[in-house]
Coordinates of C-alpha atoms and ligand atoms in Angstrom, one line a residue:
M1 CA -1.9 7.9 -33.5
R2 CA -5.0 8.5 -34.7
M3 CA -7.6 9.1 -32.3
S4 CA -10.0 7.5 -34.9
Q5 CA -8.1 4.3 -34.8
V6 CA -6.9 3.3 -31.1
V7 CA -8.8 0.6 -29.2
A8 CA -10.1 3.4 -26.6
P9 CA -13.4 2.7 -26.1
T10 CA -14.5 5.7 -23.8
L11 CA -17.9 5.8 -21.5
R12 CA -20.4 8.5 -20.8
E13 CA -21.6 7.2 -17.4
D14 CA -20.0 5.8 -14.5
P15 CA -19.6 2.1 -14.1
A16 CA -21.6 0.8 -10.9
E17 CA -18.7 -1.9 -9.9
A18 CA -16.6 0.8 -9.8
E19 CA -16.4 2.5 -6.7
V20 CA -12.7 4.3 -6.6
V21 CA -12.1 7.2 -8.1
S22 CA -9.2 5.8 -10.3
H23 CA -11.4 2.8 -11.4
K24 CA -13.6 4.7 -12.9
L25 CA -11.7 6.6 -15.0
M26 CA -9.8 4.3 -16.1
L27 CA -12.8 2.7 -17.4
R28 CA -14.4 5.1 -18.2
G29 CA -10.9 6.5 -20.5
G30 CA -10.8 2.8 -21.9
Y31 CA -7.8 1.8 -20.0
I32 CA -8.4 -1.1 -18.9
R33 CA -11.6 -3.9 -18.8
K34 CA -12.3 -6.3 -16.0
V35 CA -12.4 -10.0 -17.1
A36 CA -12.3 -11.4 -13.4
A37 CA -12.6 -10.1 -9.9
G38 CA -9.6 -8.4 -9.7
V39 CA -8.1 -9.7 -12.8
Y40 CA -7.3 -7.0 -15.4
T41 CA -6.1 -6.2 -19.4
F42 CA -4.5 -3.2 -20.6
L43 CA -5.6 -1.6 -23.1
P44 CA -3.3 0.0 -25.2
L45 CA -3.8 3.3 -23.7
G46 CA -3.5 1.5 -20.5
F47 CA -0.3 -0.2 -21.7
K48 CA 1.3 2.9 -22.5
V49 CA 1.1 4.2 -18.7
L50 CA 2.2 1.0 -17.4
N51 CA 5.0 0.9 -19.4
K52 CA 6.3 5.1 -18.9
V53 CA 6.1 3.8 -14.9
T54 CA 7.7 0.3 -15.8
N55 CA 10.7 2.4 -17.8
I56 CA 11.6 5.1 -15.5
I57 CA 11.3 1.8 -12.7
R58 CA 13.9 -0.4 -15.0
E59 CA 16.7 3.1 -15.4
E60 CA 16.5 4.0 -11.9
L61 CA 17.5 0.3 -10.6
N62 CA 19.8 0.5 -13.1
R63 CA 21.2 3.6 -12.5
A64 CA 21.6 2.0 -9.0
G65 CA 23.8 -1.0 -10.2
A66 CA 20.8 -3.3 -9.5
Q67 CA 20.6 -6.1 -12.3
E68 CA 17.5 -7.6 -13.8
V69 CA 16.8 -10.6 -14.0
L70 CA 13.4 -12.5 -15.2
M71 CA 11.9 -15.6 -12.7
P72 CA 9.1 -17.7 -12.9
T73 CA 5.7 -17.2 -12.2
L74 CA 5.5 -20.9 -11.6
L75 CA 7.1 -22.0 -8.6
P76 CA 7.3 -25.0 -6.8
A77 CA 5.8 -26.5 -4.0
E78 CA 9.2 -27.3 -2.8
L79 CA 11.5 -23.7 -2.5
W80 CA 8.1 -22.7 -0.2
Q81 CA 8.0 -25.8 2.7
E82 CA 11.3 -24.9 3.3
T83 CA 10.6 -21.7 4.5
G84 CA 7.1 -22.5 6.0
R85 CA 5.6 -20.1 3.8
W86 CA 3.5 -22.8 1.9
Q87 CA 1.1 -23.0 5.1
I88 CA 1.8 -19.5 6.1
Y89 CA 0.4 -18.2 2.9
G90 CA -2.8 -19.8 3.3
K91 CA -5.3 -19.2 0.7
E92 CA -3.7 -15.8 -0.5
L93 CA -1.4 -18.8 -2.2
F94 CA -2.7 -19.6 -5.8
R95 CA -1.8 -23.1 -5.4
I96 CA -1.9 -25.8 -8.4
K97 CA -1.1 -29.5 -9.5
D98 CA 0.5 -30.5 -12.5
R99 CA -0.4 -33.8 -14.7
H100 CA 1.9 -35.7 -12.1
D101 CA -0.1 -34.7 -9.1
R102 CA 3.2 -32.6 -7.9
E103 CA 2.0 -29.2 -6.2
F104 CA 3.0 -25.8 -7.4
C105 CA 2.2 -22.0 -7.0
L106 CA 2.1 -19.1 -8.5
G107 CA 4.7 -16.5 -7.4
P108 CA 2.9 -13.7 -5.0
T109 CA 6.7 -12.7 -3.8
H110 CA 9.8 -14.1 -4.8
E111 CA 12.0 -14.5 -2.0
E112 CA 12.1 -18.8 -1.6
C113 CA 13.2 -18.6 -5.6
I114 CA 15.1 -15.7 -5.8
T115 CA 17.5 -16.9 -2.3
D116 CA 17.5 -20.7 -4.0
L117 CA 19.0 -19.1 -7.1
V118 CA 21.8 -16.7 -5.5
R119 CA 22.7 -20.0 -3.0
N120 CA 23.5 -22.0 -6.0
S121 CA 25.1 -19.5 -8.2
V122 CA 27.1 -16.9 -6.0
K123 CA 29.8 -18.5 -3.3
S124 CA 32.2 -16.1 -2.5
Y125 CA 32.0 -13.2 -0.3
K126 CA 33.9 -11.2 -3.6
Q127 CA 30.9 -11.2 -5.7
L128 CA 28.7 -9.8 -3.1
P129 CA 26.4 -7.5 -2.3
V130 CA 24.3 -8.1 -5.2
N131 CA 21.0 -6.5 -6.0
L132 CA 19.0 -8.5 -8.6
Y133 CA 15.3 -7.7 -9.3
Q134 CA 12.3 -8.1 -11.9
I135 CA 9.7 -6.3 -13.4
Q136 CA 7.1 -9.1 -13.4
T137 CA 3.2 -10.2 -13.0
K138 CA 2.3 -11.2 -9.4
F139 CA -0.7 -13.7 -8.1
R140 CA -2.4 -13.1 -4.9
D141 CA -6.3 -14.3 -3.9
E142 CA -6.9 -11.3 -2.2
I143 CA -10.0 -11.8 0.1
R144 CA -11.5 -9.0 -1.5
P145 CA -9.3 -7.7 -4.8
R146 CA -11.3 -4.6 -4.8
F147 CA -11.0 -0.8 -6.6
G148 CA -9.6 -2.0 -10.1
L149 CA -5.6 -1.6 -10.5
M150 CA -5.3 -1.1 -6.2
R151 CA -5.8 -4.8 -5.1
G152 CA -6.2 -7.3 -7.8
R153 CA -5.9 -10.7 -7.5
E154 CA -3.1 -10.6 -10.8
F155 CA -0.6 -7.4 -10.5
V156 CA 2.5 -5.7 -11.8
M157 CA 5.0 -5.5 -9.5
K158 CA 8.7 -4.3 -9.1
D159 CA 10.8 -6.5 -7.3
A160 CA 13.4 -6.3 -6.0
Y161 CA 16.6 -8.6 -3.7
S162 CA 19.9 -7.6 -2.6
F163 CA 22.0 -9.9 -0.6
H164 CA 25.3 -8.8 1.5
T165 CA 28.0 -9.8 3.8
S166 CA 27.0 -7.6 6.7
E167 CA 24.6 -5.5 8.4
E168 CA 26.4 -2.5 7.3
S169 CA 26.3 -3.6 3.4
L170 CA 22.8 -4.2 3.8
D171 CA 22.2 -0.8 5.2
Q172 CA 23.7 0.8 3.0
E173 CA 21.9 -0.8 0.1
Y174 CA 18.8 0.1 1.8
R175 CA 19.7 3.7 1.7
K176 CA 20.8 3.5 -2.4
M177 CA 17.2 1.6 -2.8
Y178 CA 15.6 4.5 -0.4
D179 CA 17.4 6.9 -2.4
T180 CA 16.2 5.4 -5.8
Y181 CA 12.8 4.5 -4.8
C182 CA 12.3 9.0 -3.8
R183 CA 13.8 9.4 -7.3
I184 CA 11.1 6.8 -9.4
F185 CA 8.4 8.6 -7.5
D186 CA 10.0 12.4 -8.3
R187 CA 10.3 11.0 -11.7
L188 CA 6.9 9.7 -11.9
G189 CA 5.4 13.7 -10.7
L190 CA 4.2 11.6 -7.7
K191 CA 3.7 13.3 -4.0
C192 CA 4.7 10.7 -1.8
R193 CA 4.9 10.0 2.1
V194 CA 7.6 7.6 3.7
V195 CA 6.3 5.7 6.8
E196 CA 7.6 3.2 9.1
A197 CA 5.5 -0.1 8.6
D198 CA 5.3 -3.6 9.7
S199 CA 6.5 -6.4 7.5
G200 CA 3.5 -8.8 7.6
L201 CA 4.1 -12.2 5.7
I202 CA 7.4 -10.9 3.9
G203 CA 8.6 -10.4 7.7
G204 CA 12.1 -9.6 8.9
G205 CA 13.2 -7.1 10.5
Y206 CA 12.7 -2.9 9.8
S207 CA 10.7 -1.6 7.1
Q208 CA 9.0 1.3 5.8
E209 CA 6.6 2.5 3.2
F210 CA 6.2 4.4 0.1
M211 CA 2.7 5.9 0.2
V212 CA 1.3 7.9 -2.9
L213 CA -0.7 10.9 -0.8
A214 CA -4.4 11.0 -1.8
E215 CA -7.0 11.6 0.1
T216 CA -8.9 8.8 -1.3
G217 CA -6.6 6.5 0.2
E218 CA -7.4 3.4 2.0
E219 CA -3.9 3.4 4.5
E220 CA -4.2 6.0 7.2
I221 CA -0.5 7.6 8.1
F222 CA 0.3 9.0 11.2
H223 CA 2.9 12.0 11.3
C224 CA 4.2 14.1 14.1
S225 CA 3.3 17.5 14.3
H226 CA 7.0 18.1 15.7
C227 CA 9.4 15.6 14.3
D228 CA 9.8 13.9 11.1
Y229 CA 7.9 10.9 12.5
S230 CA 5.6 9.2 9.9
A231 CA 4.2 5.4 10.4
S232 CA 1.5 3.8 8.9
R233 CA -1.2 2.6 11.6
D234 CA -0.6 -0.3 11.8
S235 CA 3.1 0.2 12.9
A236 CA 2.6 3.4 14.3
G237 CA 3.4 3.7 18.0
V238 CA 1.8 5.9 20.6
G239 CA 3.9 7.8 23.3
A240 CA 2.9 7.3 26.6
Y241 CA 2.4 9.9 29.3
K242 CA 4.5 10.9 32.2
S243 CA 1.5 11.1 34.4
P244 CA 1.8 8.6 37.4
G245 CA -1.8 7.6 36.5
A246 CA -4.7 7.5 38.1
S247 CA -4.9 9.2 41.9
G248 CA -7.4 6.7 43.6
Q249 CA -9.1 9.7 45.4
G250 CA -12.2 9.1 43.9
P251 CA -15.0 7.2 45.1
G252 CA -15.1 3.7 45.9
M253 CA -15.5 0.7 43.3
E254 CA -20.1 0.0 43.1
E255 CA -21.4 -3.1 41.7
V256 CA -24.2 -2.0 39.1
S257 CA -27.5 -4.4 37.7
T258 CA -26.8 -4.8 33.7
P259 CA -29.0 -6.7 32.0
N260 CA -28.2 -7.6 28.9
V261 CA -26.1 -4.1 28.6
R262 CA -22.6 -5.9 27.0
T263 CA -21.3 -3.6 23.8
V264 CA -19.2 -0.8 24.6
E265 CA -22.3 1.8 23.4
E266 CA -24.9 -0.3 25.1
V267 CA -22.6 -0.1 28.2
S268 CA -21.4 3.6 28.1
A269 CA -25.2 5.2 27.2
F270 CA -27.0 2.5 30.2
L271 CA -24.4 4.2 32.7
K272 CA -24.0 7.8 31.3
I273 CA -20.1 7.1 30.7
K274 CA -17.9 8.4 28.1
P275 CA -16.2 4.9 26.0
S276 CA -13.2 6.5 27.2
Q277 CA -14.2 5.5 31.1
L278 CA -14.9 2.0 29.9
I279 CA -12.0 -0.5 30.2
K280 CA -12.6 -2.7 27.4
T281 CA -11.6 -6.3 28.2
L282 CA -10.2 -9.3 25.4
I283 CA -9.7 -12.6 26.2
Y284 CA -7.5 -14.3 24.2
E285 CA -6.0 -17.6 23.4
T286 CA -2.3 -17.9 22.8
E287 CA 0.4 -20.9 23.1
Q288 CA 1.2 -19.7 26.9
G289 CA -2.3 -20.0 28.0
P290 CA -5.4 -17.4 28.4
L291 CA -5.1 -14.1 28.2
A292 CA -6.3 -10.7 29.0
A293 CA -5.6 -7.5 27.2
L294 CA -7.4 -4.4 28.4
V295 CA -8.0 -1.3 26.3
R296 CA -9.8 2.2 26.6
G297 CA -13.4 1.5 25.3
D298 CA -13.3 4.2 22.6
H299 CA -9.5 2.8 21.5
A300 CA -9.2 -0.4 19.1
I301 CA -6.7 -3.4 20.0
N302 CA -3.8 -3.4 17.7
E303 CA -2.8 -7.3 17.8
A304 CA 0.9 -7.1 16.3
K305 CA 1.7 -4.6 19.7
L306 CA 0.1 -7.1 21.9
K307 CA 1.6 -10.0 21.2
K308 CA 5.0 -8.2 21.4
V309 CA 3.9 -7.1 25.1
A310 CA 2.9 -9.8 26.3
G311 CA 5.8 -12.2 24.5
V312 CA 3.5 -14.4 23.0
D313 CA 3.5 -15.7 19.0
D314 CA 0.0 -17.4 18.5
L315 CA -2.9 -15.2 19.3
R316 CA -6.5 -15.8 19.0
L317 CA -9.7 -14.4 20.9
A318 CA -11.1 -16.7 23.0
N319 CA -14.6 -18.4 22.1
A320 CA -17.5 -18.1 24.3
E321 CA -17.2 -21.5 25.7
T322 CA -12.8 -20.0 27.0
I323 CA -14.5 -16.7 27.9
R324 CA -16.6 -18.3 30.8
K325 CA -14.4 -20.6 31.8
V326 CA -11.7 -17.9 32.4
T327 CA -14.2 -15.1 33.7
G328 CA -17.0 -17.1 34.7
A329 CA -19.3 -15.4 33.1
P330 CA -20.8 -14.9 29.5
V331 CA -19.5 -12.7 26.7
G332 CA -19.8 -9.2 27.5
F333 CA -19.3 -9.1 31.1
A334 CA -15.2 -9.9 31.3
G335 CA -13.2 -7.4 33.4
P336 CA -10.1 -6.8 35.4
V337 CA -11.1 -6.6 38.7
G338 CA -10.6 -10.2 41.0
L339 CA -9.8 -12.1 37.3
K340 CA -8.0 -15.1 38.4
G341 CA -5.7 -17.6 36.5
V342 CA -5.2 -15.1 33.9
R343 CA -2.4 -12.9 32.6
I344 CA -3.6 -9.4 32.4
V345 CA -1.9 -6.7 30.1
A346 CA -3.1 -2.9 29.9
D347 CA -2.1 -0.4 27.4
N348 CA -1.0 3.1 28.9
A349 CA -3.5 4.8 28.7
V350 CA -5.8 2.3 30.5
E351 CA -3.8 3.0 34.2
L352 CA -4.8 7.0 33.3
I353 CA -8.6 6.6 33.9
E354 CA -10.0 8.0 36.9
A355 CA -12.9 6.1 37.4
G356 CA -13.3 3.3 34.9
A357 CA -16.0 1.1 34.4
S358 CA -15.9 -2.6 33.0
G359 CA -17.5 -6.0 33.5
A360 CA -17.8 -7.6 36.4
N361 CA -16.6 -11.6 35.9
K362 CA -21.0 -12.1 37.0
A363 CA -23.3 -12.2 34.2
D364 CA -25.7 -8.9 33.5
T365 CA -22.9 -6.5 36.4
H366 CA -20.3 -4.1 35.6
L367 CA -18.3 -2.0 37.9
T368 CA -18.0 1.4 38.1
H369 CA -15.3 4.1 39.7
I370 CA -12.4 1.2 39.2
V371 CA -9.0 2.4 39.3
Y372 CA -6.1 0.9 38.1
G373 CA -3.7 0.1 41.1
R374 CA -6.6 0.1 43.8
D375 CA -8.6 -1.9 42.8
Y376 CA -6.6 -4.4 39.7
K377 CA -3.4 -4.4 38.1
A378 CA -1.8 -5.9 35.0
E379 CA 1.4 -8.1 34.2
A380 CA 2.7 -4.8 32.1
T381 CA 1.2 -2.0 30.8
G382 CA 2.3 -0.5 27.2
D383 CA 1.5 0.0 24.1
L384 CA -1.6 -1.8 22.8
R385 CA -3.5 0.0 21.1
Y386 CA -3.9 1.5 17.3
A387 CA -3.2 5.0 17.1
V388 CA -5.4 7.9 16.4
H389 CA -5.4 11.7 15.5
A390 CA -3.7 14.4 18.3
D391 CA -2.2 10.8 20.0
K392 CA 1.3 12.0 21.1
C393 CA 4.7 11.0 19.4
P394 CA 6.8 8.3 20.5
R395 CA 9.2 9.6 18.9
C396 CA 10.4 13.3 20.1
A397 CA 6.9 13.1 22.6
E398 CA 6.0 16.2 22.2
G399 CA 4.4 16.7 18.6
K400 CA 1.1 15.3 18.5
F401 CA -0.7 13.0 15.2
E402 CA -1.6 14.2 12.8
V403 CA -3.7 11.8 10.4
S404 CA -3.5 11.8 6.3
R405 CA -4.7 9.1 3.8
G406 CA -2.2 7.4 1.2
I407 CA -1.9 5.1 -1.2
E408 CA 0.8 2.3 -0.3
V409 CA 3.1 1.8 -3.7
G410 CA 6.2 0.6 -2.2
H411 CA 7.3 -1.2 0.9
I412 CA 11.4 -1.6 1.3
F413 CA 12.8 -4.3 3.9
K414 CA 16.0 -5.8 6.1
L415 CA 15.5 -8.8 5.9
G416 CA 18.5 -9.8 7.6
T417 CA 18.7 -14.0 7.7
K418 CA 14.8 -14.9 7.9
Y419 CA 15.0 -16.7 4.2
S420 CA 18.9 -17.3 3.8
D421 CA 19.0 -19.3 7.7
K422 CA 16.0 -21.4 6.7
M423 CA 17.0 -22.2 3.1
R424 CA 20.9 -22.5 4.0
A425 CA 22.0 -19.6 1.7
V426 CA 25.8 -19.4 2.9
Y427 CA 28.8 -17.7 0.8
L428 CA 32.6 -18.1 1.8
D429 CA 34.0 -15.3 3.3
D430 CA 37.8 -14.1 3.6
K431 CA 38.6 -17.5 5.3
N432 CA 36.6 -19.8 3.4
Q433 CA 34.4 -19.6 6.0
E434 CA 30.9 -20.3 5.2
K435 CA 28.7 -17.5 6.4
V436 CA 24.9 -17.1 6.0
L437 CA 23.5 -14.4 3.8
I438 CA 22.4 -11.3 4.4
M439 CA 19.2 -9.9 3.0
G440 CA 17.0 -7.0 1.7
C441 CA 13.8 -6.4 -0.2
Y442 CA 12.1 -3.6 -2.0
G443 CA 9.1 -3.8 -3.9
I444 CA 7.0 -1.5 -5.7
G445 CA 3.2 -2.1 -6.8
V446 CA 3.9 -1.1 -10.6
S447 CA 0.3 -1.4 -11.7
R448 CA -1.2 0.5 -8.4
T449 CA 1.3 3.0 -8.9
V450 CA -0.5 3.7 -12.2
A451 CA -4.3 3.8 -10.1
A452 CA -2.3 5.8 -7.2
A453 CA -1.5 8.7 -9.5
I454 CA -4.8 8.7 -10.8
E455 CA -6.3 9.4 -7.0
Q456 CA -3.9 12.1 -6.6
N457 CA -4.5 13.8 -10.0
H458 CA -7.7 14.0 -11.0
D459 CA -11.3 16.3 -11.3
K460 CA -14.7 16.0 -12.2
D461 CA -14.0 15.8 -16.0
G462 CA -11.3 13.0 -16.1
I463 CA -7.7 12.0 -15.3
I464 CA -5.2 14.7 -14.9
W465 CA -1.9 12.9 -15.9
P466 CA 1.7 13.9 -14.8
L467 CA 3.8 14.7 -18.4
P468 CA 5.9 11.7 -17.1
L469 CA 3.0 9.9 -16.8
A470 CA 0.5 10.6 -20.0
P471 CA -0.1 8.2 -22.7
F472 CA 0.6 10.9 -24.9
E473 CA 2.1 14.8 -23.8
V474 CA -0.2 16.7 -26.3
A475 CA -3.9 16.1 -28.5
V476 CA -4.1 17.7 -31.6
V477 CA -8.0 18.9 -32.1
P478 CA -9.7 20.3 -35.1
A479 CA -12.7 21.9 -34.6
N480 CA -14.3 21.5 -37.0
T481 CA -13.1 18.2 -39.5
A482 CA -15.6 20.3 -42.4
E483 CA -13.1 23.4 -42.7
K484 CA -10.5 22.3 -44.8
E485 CA -7.8 24.4 -43.6
Q486 CA -8.3 23.3 -40.0
V487 CA -7.5 20.0 -40.8
T488 CA -4.3 20.5 -43.1
T489 CA -2.7 22.8 -39.9
A490 CA -3.9 20.1 -37.5
E491 CA -2.0 17.4 -39.8
K492 CA 1.1 19.0 -40.1
L493 CA 1.4 19.9 -36.4
Y494 CA 0.6 16.5 -35.7
H495 CA 3.8 15.4 -37.8
D496 CA 5.9 17.9 -36.8
L497 CA 4.6 17.9 -33.3
T498 CA 5.7 13.9 -33.4
A499 CA 9.0 15.1 -35.4
A500 CA 10.1 17.4 -32.4
G501 CA 9.7 14.7 -30.1
F502 CA 6.1 15.1 -28.7
S503 CA 4.0 11.8 -28.3
V504 CA 0.9 12.7 -30.3
L505 CA -2.6 12.2 -30.2
Y506 CA -4.5 13.3 -33.3
D507 CA -8.3 13.8 -32.8
D508 CA -9.1 13.1 -36.0
R509 CA -12.9 11.7 -35.5
E510 CA -15.6 13.3 -37.4
D511 CA -17.4 14.3 -34.0
R512 CA -18.5 17.7 -32.4
L513 CA -15.4 19.6 -30.4
G514 CA -17.1 19.5 -27.5
V515 CA -17.5 15.5 -28.1
K516 CA -13.5 15.2 -28.5
L517 CA -12.8 17.6 -26.1
K518 CA -14.6 15.7 -23.6
D519 CA -12.8 12.1 -24.3
V520 CA -9.4 14.3 -24.4
D521 CA -10.5 15.5 -21.5
L522 CA -11.0 12.4 -19.7
I523 CA -8.4 10.8 -21.0
G524 CA -6.1 13.9 -19.0
I525 CA -3.8 14.3 -21.8
P526 CA -1.7 17.2 -20.2
Y527 CA -2.0 19.6 -23.3
K528 CA -4.8 20.5 -26.1
V529 CA -4.1 22.3 -29.3
I530 CA -6.9 23.1 -30.9
I531 CA -7.0 24.2 -34.1
G532 CA -10.6 26.6 -34.3
K533 CA -11.7 30.0 -35.7
A534 CA -9.0 31.8 -34.0
L535 CA -7.0 30.0 -37.1
K536 CA -8.2 32.8 -39.5
E537 CA -6.1 34.8 -37.8
G538 CA -3.2 32.3 -37.9
K539 CA -3.3 31.1 -34.4
V540 CA -4.3 28.0 -32.6
E541 CA -5.0 27.6 -29.3
I542 CA -2.6 25.8 -26.1
K543 CA -5.0 24.7 -23.3
S544 CA -3.4 23.0 -20.3
R545 CA -4.8 20.7 -18.9
R546 CA -3.8 20.9 -15.2
T547 CA -4.5 24.6 -14.4
G548 CA -6.8 25.5 -18.0
E549 CA -4.8 28.2 -18.8
T550 CA -5.5 29.0 -22.5
V551 CA -2.3 30.9 -24.9
L552 CA -2.9 31.4 -28.4
T553 CA -0.4 31.1 -31.1
E554 CA 1.1 30.6 -34.4
P555 CA 1.0 26.5 -35.5
A556 CA 4.7 26.8 -35.6
S557 CA 5.6 27.9 -32.3
V558 CA 3.6 25.3 -30.5
A559 CA 6.7 22.8 -29.8
A560 CA 8.7 25.9 -28.3
K561 CA 5.2 27.1 -25.9
I562 CA 5.3 23.8 -24.5
G563 CA 8.6 22.9 -24.2
R564 CA 9.1 20.0 -22.0
Ligands
LIG1 P1 -1.4 -4.6 1.0 O1 -1.2 -4.3 2.8 O2 -1.6 -3.6 0.3 O3 -1.8 -5.9 0.9 P2 0.9 -5.8 0.9 O4 2.2 -5.7 2.0 O5 1.2 -7.1 1.0 O6 0.2 -5.1 0.3 P3 3.9 -6.4 -0.1 O7 3.6 -7.8 -0.1 O8 5.0 -5.1 0.1 O9 2.2 -5.4 0.1 O10 3.9 -6.4 -2.1 C1 4.9 -5.2 -2.9 C2 4.3 -3.5 -3.0 O11 3.1 -4.9 -4.4 C3 3.2 -3.1 -2.6 O12 3.9 -2.2 -1.2 C4 1.6 -2.9 -2.8 O13 2.3 -1.5 -4.0 C5 1.4 -4.0 -4.2 N1 0.5 -4.6 -4.0 C6 0.7 -5.4 -3.2 N2 -0.9 -6.4 -2.9 C7 -1.2 -5.7 -4.0 C8 -2.1 -6.3 -5.0 N3 -3.6 -7.3 -4.5 N4 -2.6 -5.4 -6.5 C9 -1.6 -4.4 -6.4 N5 -0.8 -4.1 -6.1 C10 -0.1 -5.0 -4.8
LIG2 MG1 -1.2 -8.2 1.0

């Protein structure tokens, strides 16, 4: 392709709207343009990269025996009502009405649609297991669409769904998809880590996420320094210490007047204690009545964990009125001592606090030197909080957490019968009995993967594409288009390299060499062949974008030198 013809409007300056490097570089490199918040056009270079990703994904899924389908984007409400997700999905679902006032949504994911297809098309155990996938545009009205392709409202996803007659069969396919994903990200040239994950709105049982490692990643990844446990922040368990808890040998409880002192920062500064000595007492409303949850002042509560430990389904922070009713005090003065008529659950770390402080359930008053077991007790203790750096690994209980950052590009789930039960998706077994299908589902954020690749591979000059993703593998750049010999050599190289099977960007523009090289580096082409002064000695220069390494060689051996 000739650079003079490519619609790749490069920009010198960082666009003000872009916060993260992949977004900046995709705009500057002429890869994408914004149409609306979270909605983008892929320009020729961007579309080429997107297609490289899709091709590798398609090849590997086909190799794994999955079958490609294409479901509609426009989905009728009735299907979503069968599983209750028409309500649960809330505002993230783009909802529309047709001319007859019938309700539809734009698909954010396709569990309902595929389950409907399979319940009508696959009848016998003899046709199972089956894995169907599609590569398609998804729609989610995200609260904060941002970071360019990273969190769009319209984005490309690969979603696969498998159907089984047994858990063993699901396990086998899940494992196969796990391996397939490893191959895909390996072929894309991306460094990944697989983490245990929370199942979110898709739900079901076990799930794992594939994270592209990048310092700029949105997600924190917790991995053990000793074993191979790795988990996302949402799902990382925290190992409990075996210690018997606080001794209770210290001085007794004391009441302290703390007028208008409410937050963790205010209370710890006022009482001259560390936030880790404070017992934060959060009052929730649940379907089983009010609930008090205790975590250390320096820890953050994880409501998904709290739900599990407390055994509740529905949880929301209580309003000021309920807090007053439950504690007898205004907001900011709740504490576990003397709290009556409310269930109390505590994080494991709370039990260990030697001389704690908390609200006294009385306006403008706190208690100090309080000790678990001696002064108050919880109905249950457990893991209620988000993990932090150096927390104990819950699996081996030997290692400590190290934290790195990443971008979630893939998510695999064992769904079980979550959808098939509700949608009555059954097959006939070998005894002609109806049985409910067991399901798995497997997603890859295709457009997000493009952005993640840039987050992992860039420098101050621009993108450094891994070879399998680059829109072009080689750029041929004549230094001075006024020199006829340089142009003739460049044209010949362009044709020869193309004929040898390389994808080549020929920078035929009449600009200065510096300008051309800046653009080619910004765009991130892995190899540049520069035809300049050395041509007098019959040599051209090959320069690697990643290492900066250069070699001088005869034009005829460029293809061999670049290799693949
Ligand atoms: P997130 O936690 O980032 O919102 P999710 O858990 O909602 O992701 P899934 O429903 O598992 O995502 O979707 C499968 C994949 O689609 C994700 O792993 C991610 O790579 C991609 N994805 C999800 N939401 C978006 C989005 N708004 N823009 C681009 N890609 C997305
Ligand atoms: Mg989401």
